Amino acid sequence: MAGEKHFSHFDASGNAWMVDVGSKSETFRVAIAAGTVIMHPETFRMVQDGSAAKGDAIGVARIAGIMAAKKVDSLVPLCHPLMISSIVIDFKFMEDGRSIGIEAKVGCKGQTGVEMEALTAVSVAALTLYDMCKSVDKSMVISDIRLLQKSGGKSGTFVREQ
């Protein structure tokens, strides 16, 4: 049916395939993703003041997220390798005294979007925070990993409603 929505990574027979982006125009694309790590207040304070046993948990998580965004095509089977032009990862210590917000913004000029790169950056940054802090708090929760917005490409702009 015309206009019917479908999953792009399956052909008409239902076989998985990598979408052919060869004929798509290069445009500047940006995606922003976010997530949260929730922990005990004592763990939160240790991360905030940099006294975690393994060192600067935020700094290590930032580098891990950047590295992960650059490797998405090796991690997610049908993603294209991209020439990423920018990756910015920010952390916010929330007022509840137990949650750390993570936000990743990824940009590139290319033929396909960078949503997966932004989502992967947040995911791996969160996992790294967990790894850095698990010796004192195994009950941490990684939550709400989501795409906040994306721009560029044929599908246009997406902004998540609050």
mmCIF file of N, CA, C and O in Angstrom, residues 30-35 102-104 115 118-119 122 144-151 157-162:
data_model
loop_
_atom_site.group_PDB
_atom_site.id
_atom_site.type_symbol
_atom_site.label_atom_id
_atom_site.label_comp_id
_atom_site.label_asym_id
_atom_site.label_seq_id
_atom_site.Cartn_x
_atom_site.Cartn_y
_atom_site.Cartn_z
ATOM 1 N N VAL A 30 22.373 15.868 12.543
ATOM 2 C CA VAL A 30 22.659 15.962 13.968
ATOM 3 C C VAL A 30 21.643 15.118 14.714
ATOM 4 O O VAL A 30 20.462 15.087 14.347
ATOM 5 N N ALA A 31 22.096 14.433 15.755
ATOM 6 C CA ALA A 31 21.181 13.700 16.634
ATOM 7 C C ALA A 31 21.607 13.944 18.074
ATOM 8 O O ALA A 31 22.808 14.019 18.380
ATOM 9 N N ILE A 32 20.620 14.061 18.939
ATOM 10 C CA ILE A 32 20.859 14.237 20.373
ATOM 11 C C ILE A 32 20.094 13.140 21.097
ATOM 12 O O ILE A 32 18.896 12.952 20.874
ATOM 13 N N ALA A 33 20.803 12.420 21.955
ATOM 14 C CA ALA A 33 20.198 11.359 22.761
ATOM 15 C C ALA A 33 20.500 11.626 24.223
ATOM 16 O O ALA A 33 21.426 12.381 24.553
ATOM 17 N N ALA A 34 19.737 11.002 25.102
ATOM 18 C CA ALA A 34 19.926 11.202 26.537
ATOM 19 C C ALA A 34 19.607 9.927 27.299
ATOM 20 O O ALA A 34 18.958 9.019 26.774
ATOM 21 N N GLY A 35 20.066 9.880 28.524
ATOM 22 C CA GLY A 35 19.787 8.774 29.430
ATOM 23 C C GLY A 35 20.141 9.184 30.843
ATOM 24 O O GLY A 35 20.660 10.289 31.075
ATOM 25 N N ILE A 102 22.846 12.071 31.214
ATOM 26 C CA ILE A 102 23.851 12.005 30.157
ATOM 27 C C ILE A 102 23.186 12.462 28.867
ATOM 28 O O ILE A 102 22.078 12.024 28.549
ATOM 29 N N GLU A 103 23.868 13.338 28.134
ATOM 30 C CA GLU A 103 23.359 13.773 26.842
ATOM 31 C C GLU A 103 24.495 13.738 25.832
ATOM 32 O O GLU A 103 25.594 14.201 26.119
ATOM 33 N N ALA A 104 24.239 13.158 24.668
ATOM 34 C CA ALA A 104 25.228 13.078 23.592
ATOM 35 C C ALA A 104 24.664 13.743 22.348
ATOM 36 O O ALA A 104 23.520 13.491 21.959
ATOM 37 N N GLU A 115 21.552 8.948 14.557
ATOM 38 C CA GLU A 115 20.780 8.613 15.748
ATOM 39 C C GLU A 115 21.413 7.464 16.525
ATOM 40 O O GLU A 115 21.514 7.514 17.757
ATOM 41 N N ALA A 118 24.477 8.593 18.512
ATOM 42 C CA ALA A 118 24.150 9.334 19.732
ATOM 43 C C ALA A 118 23.604 8.399 20.815
ATOM 44 O O ALA A 118 23.993 8.493 21.987
ATOM 45 N N LEU A 119 22.717 7.486 20.427
ATOM 46 C CA LEU A 119 22.157 6.527 21.394
ATOM 47 C C LEU A 119 23.235 5.603 21.955
ATOM 48 O O LEU A 119 23.248 5.289 23.153
ATOM 49 N N VAL A 122 25.471 7.483 24.543
ATOM 50 C CA VAL A 122 24.816 7.572 25.851
ATOM 51 C C VAL A 122 24.849 6.222 26.556
ATOM 52 O O VAL A 122 25.169 6.142 27.753
ATOM 53 N N ASP A 144 15.912 5.293 30.777
ATOM 54 C CA ASP A 144 15.403 6.335 29.886
ATOM 55 C C ASP A 144 16.348 6.730 28.759
ATOM 56 O O ASP A 144 16.432 7.904 28.392
ATOM 57 N N ILE A 145 17.045 5.762 28.175
ATOM 58 C CA ILE A 145 17.877 6.080 27.016
ATOM 59 C C ILE A 145 16.939 6.297 25.845
ATOM 60 O O ILE A 145 16.112 5.448 25.521
ATOM 61 N N ARG A 146 17.063 7.486 25.228
ATOM 62 C CA ARG A 146 16.090 7.861 24.199
ATOM 63 C C ARG A 146 16.671 8.919 23.267
ATOM 64 O O ARG A 146 17.572 9.661 23.650
ATOM 65 N N LEU A 147 16.116 8.979 22.072
ATOM 66 C CA LEU A 147 16.453 10.024 21.120
ATOM 67 C C LEU A 147 15.653 11.264 21.486
ATOM 68 O O LEU A 147 14.428 11.195 21.630
ATOM 69 N N LEU A 148 16.340 12.393 21.640
ATOM 70 C CA LEU A 148 15.653 13.651 21.936
ATOM 71 C C LEU A 148 15.313 14.414 20.668
ATOM 72 O O LEU A 148 14.232 14.975 20.547
ATOM 73 N N GLN A 149 16.262 14.444 19.742
ATOM 74 C CA GLN A 149 15.988 15.110 18.474
ATOM 75 C C GLN A 149 16.982 14.684 17.415
ATOM 76 O O GLN A 149 18.044 14.164 17.721
ATOM 77 N N LYS A 150 16.576 14.877 16.175
ATOM 78 C CA LYS A 150 17.452 14.641 15.036
ATOM 79 C C LYS A 150 17.050 15.592 13.933
ATOM 80 O O LYS A 150 15.895 16.017 13.836
ATOM 81 N N SER A 151 18.043 15.940 13.115
ATOM 82 C CA SER A 151 17.764 16.807 11.980
ATOM 83 C C SER A 151 18.613 16.368 10.800
ATOM 84 O O SER A 151 19.631 15.702 10.961
ATOM 85 N N THR A 157 13.137 16.806 10.489
ATOM 86 C CA THR A 157 13.461 17.033 11.891
ATOM 87 C C THR A 157 12.500 16.266 12.796
ATOM 88 O O THR A 157 11.303 16.213 12.534
ATOM 89 N N PHE A 158 13.060 15.685 13.854
ATOM 90 C CA PHE A 158 12.262 15.040 14.887
ATOM 91 C C PHE A 158 12.644 15.685 16.209
ATOM 92 O O PHE A 158 13.829 15.851 16.500
ATOM 93 N N VAL A 159 11.669 16.073 16.995
ATOM 94 C CA VAL A 159 11.894 16.575 18.352
ATOM 95 C C VAL A 159 10.936 15.844 19.269
ATOM 96 O O VAL A 159 9.707 15.896 19.072
ATOM 97 N N ARG A 160 11.496 15.135 20.258
ATOM 98 C CA ARG A 160 10.664 14.396 21.216
ATOM 99 C C ARG A 160 9.825 15.375 22.026
ATOM 100 O O ARG A 160 10.322 16.388 22.511
ATOM 101 N N GLU A 161 8.558 15.047 22.183
ATOM 102 C CA GLU A 161 7.681 15.858 23.042
ATOM 103 C C GLU A 161 8.038 15.584 24.495
ATOM 104 O O GLU A 161 8.329 14.444 24.866
ATOM 105 N N GLN A 162 8.024 16.620 25.296
ATOM 106 C CA GLN A 162 8.380 16.479 26.724
ATOM 107 C C GLN A 162 7.244 15.894 27.511
ATOM 108 O O GLN A 162 6.143 16.119 27.406
#
